[in-house]
mmCIF file of C-alpha atoms and ligand atoms in Angstrom:
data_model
loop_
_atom_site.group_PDB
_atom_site.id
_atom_site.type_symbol
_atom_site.label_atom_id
_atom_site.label_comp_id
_atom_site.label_asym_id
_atom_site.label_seq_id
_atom_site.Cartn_x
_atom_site.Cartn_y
_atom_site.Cartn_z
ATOM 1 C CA UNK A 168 -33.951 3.190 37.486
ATOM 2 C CA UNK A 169 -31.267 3.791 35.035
ATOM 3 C CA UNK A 170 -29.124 1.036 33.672
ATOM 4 C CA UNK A 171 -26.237 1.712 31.124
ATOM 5 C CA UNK A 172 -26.082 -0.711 27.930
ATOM 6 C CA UNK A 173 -22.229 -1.162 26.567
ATOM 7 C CA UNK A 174 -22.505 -1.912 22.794
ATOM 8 C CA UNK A 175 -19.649 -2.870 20.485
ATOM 9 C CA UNK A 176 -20.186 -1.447 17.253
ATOM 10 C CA UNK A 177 -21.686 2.154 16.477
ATOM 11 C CA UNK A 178 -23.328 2.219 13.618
ATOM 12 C CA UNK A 179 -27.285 2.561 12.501
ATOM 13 C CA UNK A 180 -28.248 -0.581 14.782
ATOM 14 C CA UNK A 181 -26.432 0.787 17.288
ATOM 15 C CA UNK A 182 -28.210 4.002 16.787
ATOM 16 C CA UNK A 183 -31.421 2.517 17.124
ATOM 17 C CA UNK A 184 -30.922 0.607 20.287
ATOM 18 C CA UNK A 185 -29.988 3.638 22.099
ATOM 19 C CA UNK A 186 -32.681 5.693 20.562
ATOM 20 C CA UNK A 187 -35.169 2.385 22.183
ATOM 21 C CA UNK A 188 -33.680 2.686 24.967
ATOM 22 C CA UNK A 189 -33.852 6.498 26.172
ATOM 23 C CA UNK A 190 -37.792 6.209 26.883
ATOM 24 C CA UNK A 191 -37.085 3.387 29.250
ATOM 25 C CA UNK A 192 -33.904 5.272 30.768
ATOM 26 C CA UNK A 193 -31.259 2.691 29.134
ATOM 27 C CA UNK A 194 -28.293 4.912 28.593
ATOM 28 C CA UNK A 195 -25.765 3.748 25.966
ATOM 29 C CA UNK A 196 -22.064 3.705 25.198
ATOM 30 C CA UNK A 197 -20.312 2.572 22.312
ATOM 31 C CA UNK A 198 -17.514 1.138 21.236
ATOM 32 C CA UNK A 199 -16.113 2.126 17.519
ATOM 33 C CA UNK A 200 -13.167 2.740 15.205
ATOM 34 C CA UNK A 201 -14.475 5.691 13.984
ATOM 35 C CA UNK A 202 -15.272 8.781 15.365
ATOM 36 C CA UNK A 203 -17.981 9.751 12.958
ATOM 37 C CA UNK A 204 -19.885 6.478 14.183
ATOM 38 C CA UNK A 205 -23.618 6.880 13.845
ATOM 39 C CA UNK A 206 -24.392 6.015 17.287
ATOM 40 C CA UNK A 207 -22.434 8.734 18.431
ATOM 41 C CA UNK A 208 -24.929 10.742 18.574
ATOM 42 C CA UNK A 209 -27.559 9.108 20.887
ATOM 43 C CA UNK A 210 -25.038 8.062 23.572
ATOM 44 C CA UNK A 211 -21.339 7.770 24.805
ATOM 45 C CA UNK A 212 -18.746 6.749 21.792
ATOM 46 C CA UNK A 213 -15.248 5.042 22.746
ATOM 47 C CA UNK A 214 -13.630 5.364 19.904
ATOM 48 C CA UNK A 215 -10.680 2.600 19.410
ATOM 49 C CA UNK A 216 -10.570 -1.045 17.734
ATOM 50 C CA UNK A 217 -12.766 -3.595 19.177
ATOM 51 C CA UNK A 218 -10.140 -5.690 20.416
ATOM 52 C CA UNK A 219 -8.399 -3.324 22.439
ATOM 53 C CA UNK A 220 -8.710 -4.953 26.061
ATOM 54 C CA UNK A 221 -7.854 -1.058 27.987
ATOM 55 C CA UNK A 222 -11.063 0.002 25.868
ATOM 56 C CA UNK A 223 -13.039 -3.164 25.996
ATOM 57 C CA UNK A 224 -13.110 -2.894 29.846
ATOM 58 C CA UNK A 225 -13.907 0.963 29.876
ATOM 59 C CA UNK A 226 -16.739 0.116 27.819
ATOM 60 C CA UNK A 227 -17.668 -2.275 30.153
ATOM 61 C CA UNK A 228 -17.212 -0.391 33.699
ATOM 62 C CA UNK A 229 -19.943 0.254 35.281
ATOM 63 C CA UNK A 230 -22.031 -1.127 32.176
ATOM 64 C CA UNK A 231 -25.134 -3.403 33.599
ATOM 65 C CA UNK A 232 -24.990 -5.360 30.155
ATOM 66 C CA UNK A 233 -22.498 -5.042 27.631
ATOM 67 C CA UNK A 234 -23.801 -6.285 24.047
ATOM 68 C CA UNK A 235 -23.207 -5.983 19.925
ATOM 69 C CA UNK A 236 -24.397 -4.455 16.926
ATOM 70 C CA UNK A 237 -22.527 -6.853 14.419
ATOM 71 C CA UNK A 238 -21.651 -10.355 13.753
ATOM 72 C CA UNK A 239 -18.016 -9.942 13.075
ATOM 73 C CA UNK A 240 -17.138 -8.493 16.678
ATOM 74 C CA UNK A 241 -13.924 -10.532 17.521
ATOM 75 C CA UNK A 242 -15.007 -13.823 19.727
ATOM 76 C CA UNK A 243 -12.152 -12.657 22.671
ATOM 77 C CA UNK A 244 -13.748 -9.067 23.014
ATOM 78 C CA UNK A 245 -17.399 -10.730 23.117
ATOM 79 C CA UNK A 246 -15.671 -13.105 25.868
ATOM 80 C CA UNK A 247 -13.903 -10.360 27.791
ATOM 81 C CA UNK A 248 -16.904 -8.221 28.331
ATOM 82 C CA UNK A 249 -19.059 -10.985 29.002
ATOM 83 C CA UNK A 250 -21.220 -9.808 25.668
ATOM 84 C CA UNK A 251 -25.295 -10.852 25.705
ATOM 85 C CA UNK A 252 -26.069 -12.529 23.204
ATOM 86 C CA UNK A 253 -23.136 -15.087 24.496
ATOM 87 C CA UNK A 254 -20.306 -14.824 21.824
ATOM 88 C CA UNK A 255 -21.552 -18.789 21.356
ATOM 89 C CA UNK A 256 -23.527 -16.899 18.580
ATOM 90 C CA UNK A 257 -20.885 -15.214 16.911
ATOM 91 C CA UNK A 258 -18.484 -18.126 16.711
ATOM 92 C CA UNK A 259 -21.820 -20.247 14.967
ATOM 93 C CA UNK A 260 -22.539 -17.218 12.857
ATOM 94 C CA UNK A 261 -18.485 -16.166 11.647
ATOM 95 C CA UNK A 262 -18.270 -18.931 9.492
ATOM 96 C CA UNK A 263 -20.232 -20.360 7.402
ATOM 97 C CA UNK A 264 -19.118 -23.619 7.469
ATOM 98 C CA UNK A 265 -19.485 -23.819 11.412
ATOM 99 C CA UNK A 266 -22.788 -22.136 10.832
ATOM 100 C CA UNK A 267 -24.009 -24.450 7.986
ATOM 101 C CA UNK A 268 -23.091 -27.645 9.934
ATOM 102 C CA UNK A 269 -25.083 -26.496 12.885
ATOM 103 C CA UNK A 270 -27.986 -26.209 10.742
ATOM 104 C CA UNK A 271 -27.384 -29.550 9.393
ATOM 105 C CA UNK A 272 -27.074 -30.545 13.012
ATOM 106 C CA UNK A 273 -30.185 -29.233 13.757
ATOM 107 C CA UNK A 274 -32.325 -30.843 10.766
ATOM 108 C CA UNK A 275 -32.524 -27.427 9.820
ATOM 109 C CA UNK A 276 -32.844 -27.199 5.828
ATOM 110 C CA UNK A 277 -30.615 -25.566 4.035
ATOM 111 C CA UNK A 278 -29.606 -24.984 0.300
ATOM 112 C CA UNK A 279 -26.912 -28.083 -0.420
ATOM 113 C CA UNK A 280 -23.166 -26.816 0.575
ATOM 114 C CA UNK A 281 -19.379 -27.797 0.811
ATOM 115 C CA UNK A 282 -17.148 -27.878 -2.592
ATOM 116 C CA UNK A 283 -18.222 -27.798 -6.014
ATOM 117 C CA UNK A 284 -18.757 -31.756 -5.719
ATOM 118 C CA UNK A 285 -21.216 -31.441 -3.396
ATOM 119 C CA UNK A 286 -22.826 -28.792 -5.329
ATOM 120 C CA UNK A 287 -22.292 -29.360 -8.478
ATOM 121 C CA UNK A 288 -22.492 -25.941 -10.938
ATOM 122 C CA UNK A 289 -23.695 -23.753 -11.691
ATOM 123 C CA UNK A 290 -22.725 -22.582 -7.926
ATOM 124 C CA UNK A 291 -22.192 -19.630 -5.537
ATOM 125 C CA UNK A 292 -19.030 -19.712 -3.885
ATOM 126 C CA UNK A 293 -19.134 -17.673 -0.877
ATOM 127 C CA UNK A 294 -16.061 -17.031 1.670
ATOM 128 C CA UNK A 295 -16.421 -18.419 4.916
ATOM 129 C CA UNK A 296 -15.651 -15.469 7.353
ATOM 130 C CA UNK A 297 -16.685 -11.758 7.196
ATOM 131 C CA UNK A 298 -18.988 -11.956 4.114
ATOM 132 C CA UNK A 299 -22.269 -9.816 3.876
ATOM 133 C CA UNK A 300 -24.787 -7.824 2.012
ATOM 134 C CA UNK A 301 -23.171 -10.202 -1.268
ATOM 135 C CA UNK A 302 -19.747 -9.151 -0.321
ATOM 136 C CA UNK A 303 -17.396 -12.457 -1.047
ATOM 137 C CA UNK A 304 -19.953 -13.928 -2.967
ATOM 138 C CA UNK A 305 -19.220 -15.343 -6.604
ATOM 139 C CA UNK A 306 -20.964 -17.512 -9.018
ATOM 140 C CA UNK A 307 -19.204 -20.287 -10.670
ATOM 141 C CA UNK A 308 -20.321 -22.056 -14.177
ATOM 142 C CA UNK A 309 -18.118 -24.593 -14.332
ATOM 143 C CA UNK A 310 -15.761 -26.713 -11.892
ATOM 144 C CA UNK A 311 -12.719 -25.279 -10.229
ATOM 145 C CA UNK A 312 -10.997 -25.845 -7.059
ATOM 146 C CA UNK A 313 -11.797 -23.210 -3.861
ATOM 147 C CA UNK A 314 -9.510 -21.626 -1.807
ATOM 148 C CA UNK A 315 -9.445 -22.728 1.947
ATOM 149 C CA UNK A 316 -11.415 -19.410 2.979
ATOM 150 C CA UNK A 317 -14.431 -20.544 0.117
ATOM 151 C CA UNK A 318 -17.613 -22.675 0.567
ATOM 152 C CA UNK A 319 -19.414 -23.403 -2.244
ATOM 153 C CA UNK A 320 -23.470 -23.430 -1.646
ATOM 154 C CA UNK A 321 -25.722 -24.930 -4.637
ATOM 155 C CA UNK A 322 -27.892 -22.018 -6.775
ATOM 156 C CA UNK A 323 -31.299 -21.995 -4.804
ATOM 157 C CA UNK A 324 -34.154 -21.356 -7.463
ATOM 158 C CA UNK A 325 -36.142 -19.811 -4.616
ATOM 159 C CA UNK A 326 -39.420 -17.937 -4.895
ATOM 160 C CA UNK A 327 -38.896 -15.531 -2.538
ATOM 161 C CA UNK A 328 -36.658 -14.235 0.588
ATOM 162 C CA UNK A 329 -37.946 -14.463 3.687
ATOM 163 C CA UNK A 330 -36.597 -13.394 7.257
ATOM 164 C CA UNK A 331 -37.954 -14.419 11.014
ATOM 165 C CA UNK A 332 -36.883 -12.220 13.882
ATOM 166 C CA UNK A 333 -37.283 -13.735 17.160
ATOM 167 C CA UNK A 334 -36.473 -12.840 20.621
ATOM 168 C CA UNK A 335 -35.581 -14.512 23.511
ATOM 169 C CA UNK A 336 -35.597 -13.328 27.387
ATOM 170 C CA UNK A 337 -33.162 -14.710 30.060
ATOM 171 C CA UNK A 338 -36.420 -16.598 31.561
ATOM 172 C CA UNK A 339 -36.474 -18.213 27.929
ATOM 173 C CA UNK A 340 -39.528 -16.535 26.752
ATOM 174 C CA UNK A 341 -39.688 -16.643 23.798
ATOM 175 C CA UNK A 342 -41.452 -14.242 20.758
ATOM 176 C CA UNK A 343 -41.143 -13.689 17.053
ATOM 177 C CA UNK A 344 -42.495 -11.125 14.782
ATOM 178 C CA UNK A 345 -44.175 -11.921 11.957
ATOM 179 C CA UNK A 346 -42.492 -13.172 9.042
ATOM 180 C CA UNK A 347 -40.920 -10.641 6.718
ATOM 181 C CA UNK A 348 -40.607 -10.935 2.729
ATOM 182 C CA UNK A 349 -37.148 -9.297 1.916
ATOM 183 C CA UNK A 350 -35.859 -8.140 -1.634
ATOM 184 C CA UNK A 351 -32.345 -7.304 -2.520
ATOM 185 C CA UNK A 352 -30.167 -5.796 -5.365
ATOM 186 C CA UNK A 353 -27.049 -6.652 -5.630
ATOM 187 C CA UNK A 354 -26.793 -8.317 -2.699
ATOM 188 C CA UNK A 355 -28.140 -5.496 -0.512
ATOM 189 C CA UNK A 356 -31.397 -5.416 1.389
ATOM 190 C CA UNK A 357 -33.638 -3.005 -0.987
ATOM 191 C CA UNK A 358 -36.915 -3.365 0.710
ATOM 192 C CA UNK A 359 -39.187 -5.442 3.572
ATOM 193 C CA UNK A 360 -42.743 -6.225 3.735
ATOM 194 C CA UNK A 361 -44.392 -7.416 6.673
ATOM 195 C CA UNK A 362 -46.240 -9.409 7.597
ATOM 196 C CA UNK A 363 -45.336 -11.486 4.786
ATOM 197 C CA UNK A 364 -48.741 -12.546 2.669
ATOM 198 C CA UNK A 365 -49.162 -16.320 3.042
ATOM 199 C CA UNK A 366 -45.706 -17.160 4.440
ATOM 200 C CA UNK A 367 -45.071 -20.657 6.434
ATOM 201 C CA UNK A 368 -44.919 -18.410 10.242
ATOM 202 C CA UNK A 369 -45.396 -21.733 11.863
ATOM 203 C CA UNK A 370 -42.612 -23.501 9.850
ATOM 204 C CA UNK A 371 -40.249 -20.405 10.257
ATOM 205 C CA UNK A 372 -40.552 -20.106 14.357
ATOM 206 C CA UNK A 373 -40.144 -23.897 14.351
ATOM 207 C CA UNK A 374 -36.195 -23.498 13.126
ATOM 208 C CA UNK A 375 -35.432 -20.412 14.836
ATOM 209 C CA UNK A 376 -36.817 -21.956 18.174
ATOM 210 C CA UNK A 377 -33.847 -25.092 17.441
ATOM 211 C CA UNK A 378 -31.495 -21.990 17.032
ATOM 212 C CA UNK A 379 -32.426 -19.927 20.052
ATOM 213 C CA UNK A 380 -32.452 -22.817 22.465
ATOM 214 C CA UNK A 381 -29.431 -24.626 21.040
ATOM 215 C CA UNK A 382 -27.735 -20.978 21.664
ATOM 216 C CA UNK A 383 -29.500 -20.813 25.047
ATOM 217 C CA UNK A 384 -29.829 -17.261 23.272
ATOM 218 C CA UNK A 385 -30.659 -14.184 24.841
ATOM 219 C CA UNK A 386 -31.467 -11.184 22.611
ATOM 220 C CA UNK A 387 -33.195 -10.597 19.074
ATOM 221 C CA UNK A 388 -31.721 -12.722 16.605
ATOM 222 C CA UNK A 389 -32.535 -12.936 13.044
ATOM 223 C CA UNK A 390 -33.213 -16.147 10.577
ATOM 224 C CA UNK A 391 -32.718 -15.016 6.707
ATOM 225 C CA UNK A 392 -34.628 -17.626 4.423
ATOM 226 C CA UNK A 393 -35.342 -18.738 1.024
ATOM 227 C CA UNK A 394 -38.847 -20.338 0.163
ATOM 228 C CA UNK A 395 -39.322 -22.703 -2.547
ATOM 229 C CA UNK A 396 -42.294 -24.068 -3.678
ATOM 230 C CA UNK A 397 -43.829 -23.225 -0.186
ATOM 231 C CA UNK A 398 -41.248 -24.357 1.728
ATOM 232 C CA UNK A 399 -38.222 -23.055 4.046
ATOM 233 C CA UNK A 400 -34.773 -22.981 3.181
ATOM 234 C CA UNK A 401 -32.316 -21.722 5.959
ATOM 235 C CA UNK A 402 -29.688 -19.407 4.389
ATOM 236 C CA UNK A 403 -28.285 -17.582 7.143
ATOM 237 C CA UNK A 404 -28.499 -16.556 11.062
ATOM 238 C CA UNK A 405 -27.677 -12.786 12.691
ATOM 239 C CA UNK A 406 -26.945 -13.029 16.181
ATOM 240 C CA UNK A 407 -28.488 -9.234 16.193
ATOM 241 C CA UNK A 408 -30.591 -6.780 15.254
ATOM 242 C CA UNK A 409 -31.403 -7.118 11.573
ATOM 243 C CA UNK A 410 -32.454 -4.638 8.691
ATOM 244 C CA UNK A 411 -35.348 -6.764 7.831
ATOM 245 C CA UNK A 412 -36.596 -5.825 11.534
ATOM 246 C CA UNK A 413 -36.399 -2.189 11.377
ATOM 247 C CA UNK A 414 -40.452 -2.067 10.054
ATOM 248 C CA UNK A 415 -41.221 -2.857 13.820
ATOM 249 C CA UNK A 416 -40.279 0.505 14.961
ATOM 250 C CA UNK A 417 -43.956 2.021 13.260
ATOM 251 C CA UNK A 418 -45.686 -1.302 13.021
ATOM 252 C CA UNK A 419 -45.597 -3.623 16.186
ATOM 253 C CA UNK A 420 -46.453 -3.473 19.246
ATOM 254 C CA UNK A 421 -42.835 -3.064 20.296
ATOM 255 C CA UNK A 422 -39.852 -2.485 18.120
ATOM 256 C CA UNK A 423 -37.321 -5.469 17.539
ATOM 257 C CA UNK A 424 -34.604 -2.405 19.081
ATOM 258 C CA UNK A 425 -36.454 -2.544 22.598
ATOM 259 C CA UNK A 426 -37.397 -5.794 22.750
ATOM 260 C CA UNK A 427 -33.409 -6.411 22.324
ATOM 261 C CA UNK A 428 -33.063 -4.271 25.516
ATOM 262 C CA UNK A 429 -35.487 -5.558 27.290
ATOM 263 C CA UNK A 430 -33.950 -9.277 27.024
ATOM 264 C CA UNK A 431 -30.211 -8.023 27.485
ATOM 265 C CA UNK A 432 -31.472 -6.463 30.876
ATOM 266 C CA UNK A 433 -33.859 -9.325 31.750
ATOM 267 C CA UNK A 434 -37.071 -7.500 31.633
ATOM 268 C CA UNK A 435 -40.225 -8.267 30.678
ATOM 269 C CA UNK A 436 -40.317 -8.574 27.017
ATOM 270 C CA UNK A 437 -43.269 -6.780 24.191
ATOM 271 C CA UNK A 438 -45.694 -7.716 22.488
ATOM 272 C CA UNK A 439 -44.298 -8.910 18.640
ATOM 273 C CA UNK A 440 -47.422 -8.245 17.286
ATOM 274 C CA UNK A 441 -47.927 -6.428 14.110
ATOM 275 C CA UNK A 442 -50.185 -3.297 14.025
ATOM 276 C CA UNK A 443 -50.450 -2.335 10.667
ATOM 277 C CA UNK A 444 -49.035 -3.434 6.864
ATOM 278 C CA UNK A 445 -45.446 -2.231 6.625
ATOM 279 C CA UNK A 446 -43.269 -1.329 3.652
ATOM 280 C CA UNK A 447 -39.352 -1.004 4.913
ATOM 281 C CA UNK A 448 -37.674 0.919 2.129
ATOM 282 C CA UNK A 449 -33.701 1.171 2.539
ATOM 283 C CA UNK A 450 -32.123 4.614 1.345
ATOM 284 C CA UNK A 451 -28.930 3.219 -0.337
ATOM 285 C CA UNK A 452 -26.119 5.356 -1.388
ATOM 286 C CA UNK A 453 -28.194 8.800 -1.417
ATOM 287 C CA UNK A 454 -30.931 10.177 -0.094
ATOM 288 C CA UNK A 455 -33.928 11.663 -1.427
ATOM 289 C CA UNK A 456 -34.983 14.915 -1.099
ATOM 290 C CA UNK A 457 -36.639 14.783 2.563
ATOM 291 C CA UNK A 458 -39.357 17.091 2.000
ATOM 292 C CA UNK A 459 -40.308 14.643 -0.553
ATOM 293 C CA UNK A 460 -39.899 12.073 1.881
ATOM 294 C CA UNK A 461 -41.766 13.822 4.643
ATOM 295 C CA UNK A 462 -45.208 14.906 2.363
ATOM 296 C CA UNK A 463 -45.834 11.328 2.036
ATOM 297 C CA UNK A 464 -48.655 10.836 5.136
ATOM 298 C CA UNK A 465 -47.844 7.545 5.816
ATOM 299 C CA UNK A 466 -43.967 7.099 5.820
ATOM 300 C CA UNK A 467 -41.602 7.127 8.901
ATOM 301 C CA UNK A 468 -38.324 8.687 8.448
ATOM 302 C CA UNK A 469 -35.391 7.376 9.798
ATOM 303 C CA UNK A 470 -31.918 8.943 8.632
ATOM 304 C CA UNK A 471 -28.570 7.425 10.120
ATOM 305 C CA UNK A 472 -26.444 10.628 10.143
ATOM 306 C CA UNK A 473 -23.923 8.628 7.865
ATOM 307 C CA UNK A 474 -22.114 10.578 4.723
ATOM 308 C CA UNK A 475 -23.501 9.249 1.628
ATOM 309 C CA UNK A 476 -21.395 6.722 -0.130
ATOM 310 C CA UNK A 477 -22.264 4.877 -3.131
ATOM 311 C CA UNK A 478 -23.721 0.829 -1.977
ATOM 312 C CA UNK A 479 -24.001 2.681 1.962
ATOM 313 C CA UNK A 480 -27.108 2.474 4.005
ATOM 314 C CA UNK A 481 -27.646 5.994 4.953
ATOM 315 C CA UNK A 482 -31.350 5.385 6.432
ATOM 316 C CA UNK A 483 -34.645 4.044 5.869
ATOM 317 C CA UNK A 484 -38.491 4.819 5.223
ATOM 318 C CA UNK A 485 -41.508 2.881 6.670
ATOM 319 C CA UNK A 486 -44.943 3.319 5.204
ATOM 320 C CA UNK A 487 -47.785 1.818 7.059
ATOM 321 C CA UNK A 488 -51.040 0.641 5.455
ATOM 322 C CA UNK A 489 -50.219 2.672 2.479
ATOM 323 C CA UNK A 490 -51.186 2.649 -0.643
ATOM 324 C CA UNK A 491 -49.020 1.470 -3.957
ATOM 325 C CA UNK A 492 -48.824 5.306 -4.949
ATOM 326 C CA UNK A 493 -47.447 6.372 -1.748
ATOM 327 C CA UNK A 494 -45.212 3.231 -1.822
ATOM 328 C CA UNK A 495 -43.989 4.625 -5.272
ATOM 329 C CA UNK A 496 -43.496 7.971 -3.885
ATOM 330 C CA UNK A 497 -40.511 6.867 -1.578
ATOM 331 C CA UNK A 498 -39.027 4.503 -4.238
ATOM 332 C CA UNK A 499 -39.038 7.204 -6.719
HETATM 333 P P1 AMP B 114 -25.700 -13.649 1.850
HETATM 334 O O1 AMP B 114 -24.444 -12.830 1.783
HETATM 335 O O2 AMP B 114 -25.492 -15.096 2.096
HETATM 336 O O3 AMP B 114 -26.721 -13.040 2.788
HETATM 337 O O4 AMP B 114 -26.364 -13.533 0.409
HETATM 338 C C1 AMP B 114 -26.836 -12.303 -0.099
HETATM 339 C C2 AMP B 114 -27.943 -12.574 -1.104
HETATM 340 O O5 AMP B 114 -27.454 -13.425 -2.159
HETATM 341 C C3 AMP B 114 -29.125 -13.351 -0.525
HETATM 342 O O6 AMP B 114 -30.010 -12.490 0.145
HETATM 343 C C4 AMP B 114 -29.704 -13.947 -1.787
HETATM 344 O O7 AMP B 114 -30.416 -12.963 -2.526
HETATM 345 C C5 AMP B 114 -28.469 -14.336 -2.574
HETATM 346 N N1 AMP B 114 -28.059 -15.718 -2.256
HETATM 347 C C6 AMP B 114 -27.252 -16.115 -1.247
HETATM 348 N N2 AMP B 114 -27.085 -17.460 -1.221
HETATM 349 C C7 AMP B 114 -27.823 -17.949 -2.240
HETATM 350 C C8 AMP B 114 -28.059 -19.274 -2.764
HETATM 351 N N3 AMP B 114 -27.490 -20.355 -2.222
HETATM 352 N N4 AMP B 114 -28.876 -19.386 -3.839
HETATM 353 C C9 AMP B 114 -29.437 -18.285 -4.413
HETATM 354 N N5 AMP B 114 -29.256 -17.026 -3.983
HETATM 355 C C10 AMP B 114 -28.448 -16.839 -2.909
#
């Protein structure tokens, strides 16, 4: 039985969602400003701005489920193609004040926040809306007064970064994978491990089940978190498909990417379990030679089709149960 999946946004997530979805005849269109968009390649592209209503309802006619790839789709395009995950999530998740006080809400822990008062310095002063990967991030020594746009968030000395993907079903079931252990430079997600050794799984699901069911969320959604002396700090939620998920494509049971499809569509969701150790290595800005890539036995592959550009994510390696000089081999 076929079903067609709308998406807004067609990048590498995108890309993977559709590629999840062929085996289990989910056909994809996206929506995109560019033509060049990734996602292009594995199903239909509309290529316009994601607020224009004429192409927000041809993505949607006929679709069976119309859904996103990013957090900073525009609330009224979410609302006008009646977008799973609800666009609930992206209003919680576009600013980071709104998102912070729902965590505080919640009970959820999170690193202290608000203006430099509050925080006292040294401090990271973030802006509210359409920050990532670090962008709109800046740390502040001494007192100063923010802009309306800024939050300031107090310096967490954490341990580690940690990230939870979950996913819930329109029945409510719900399943997370196991934890992964994330590390970044500058601001961009370098590599994943997971499962992470010795992480607080239990702890982790706990705050990501407030989030799902305070959402009534349906999809995979994504908790990024800091741990400090053992325990969990909340620092931010994707209403998506999230990098640190992308090891489930060669190690669990089912990939974060179809589980996503499965819950849009209200099917039967997979197994989260892990099948093997993985080792999620970004390619940033270029990419290595592939033969390179490819004579390493245990590493999956996955290029985006994207033209390298420095601080870009053009694609990503997985190694399973491999060893640190195969590990080394992909890092270079
Ligand atoms: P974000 O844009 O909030 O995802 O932040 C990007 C990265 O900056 C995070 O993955 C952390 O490595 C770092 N970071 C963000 N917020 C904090 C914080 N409050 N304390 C320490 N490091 C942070």
């Amino acid at each position: 039985m076929t079903a067609l999946v709308g998406c807004i946004g067609g990048g590498q997530l995108g890309r993977m969602l559709g590629l999840a979805g062929a085996p289990l005849d989910v056909r994809f269109r996206f929506l995109d400003p560019s033509p060049e968009a990734c996602a292009g390649d594995v199903g239909d592209l509309i290529v316009g701005a994601y607020d224009d209503p004429e192409l927000l309802d041809r993505l949607a006619e006929g679709a069976d489920v119309v859904t996103y790839e990013f957090e900073n789709v525009p609330v009224d395009a979410a609302r006008r193609v009646g977008a799973v995950p609800d666009a609930r999530a992206l209003e919680q998740g576009q600013d980071r004040l709104v998102e912070k006080q729902l965590f505080a809400r919640l009970a959820i822990p999170t690193a202290r926040f608000g203006t430099l008062d509050d925080t006292g310095v040294p401090a990271l002063v973030k802006s509210r809306r359409l920050g990532y990967d670090g962008k709109g991030q800046r740390r502040v020594e001494s007192p100063e007064s923010l802009g309306e746009d800024e939050l300031a968030e107090e310096v967490v000395p954490f341990d580690r970064e940690l990230s939870i993907v979950g996913v819930r079903g329109r029945d409510g079931d719900t399943r997370f994978y196991p934890l992964a252990e994330n590390e970044h430079r500058a601001g961009v997600l370098a590599s994943s491990r997971a499962p992470a050794v010795d992480a607080s799984q239990a702890e982790a699901e706990a705050i990501a089940t407030k989030l799902l069911d305070e959402l009534a969320y349906v999809g995979v959604l994504a908790v990024e978190l800091f741990e400090v002396d053992g325990r969990l700090l909340v620092n931010e939620l994707a209403p998506r498909v999230h990098n640190t998920g992308h090891w489930t494509i060669d190690s669990a049971v089912t990939s974060q990417f179809e589980n996503h499809v499965r819950a849009i569509l209200g099917r039967p969701l997979g197994s989260t379990e892990a099948t093997g150790e993985a080792v999620m290595v970004n390619l940033v800005g270029d990419v290595p030679p592939l033969e390179r890539l490819l004579a390493v036995p245990n590493a999956h592959v996955h290029l985006y089709g994207k033209t390298p550009r420095p601080g870009r994510k053009l694609g990503h390696v997985t190694l399973v149960d491999a060893n640190d000089e195969q590990i080394a081999e992909v890092i270079g």
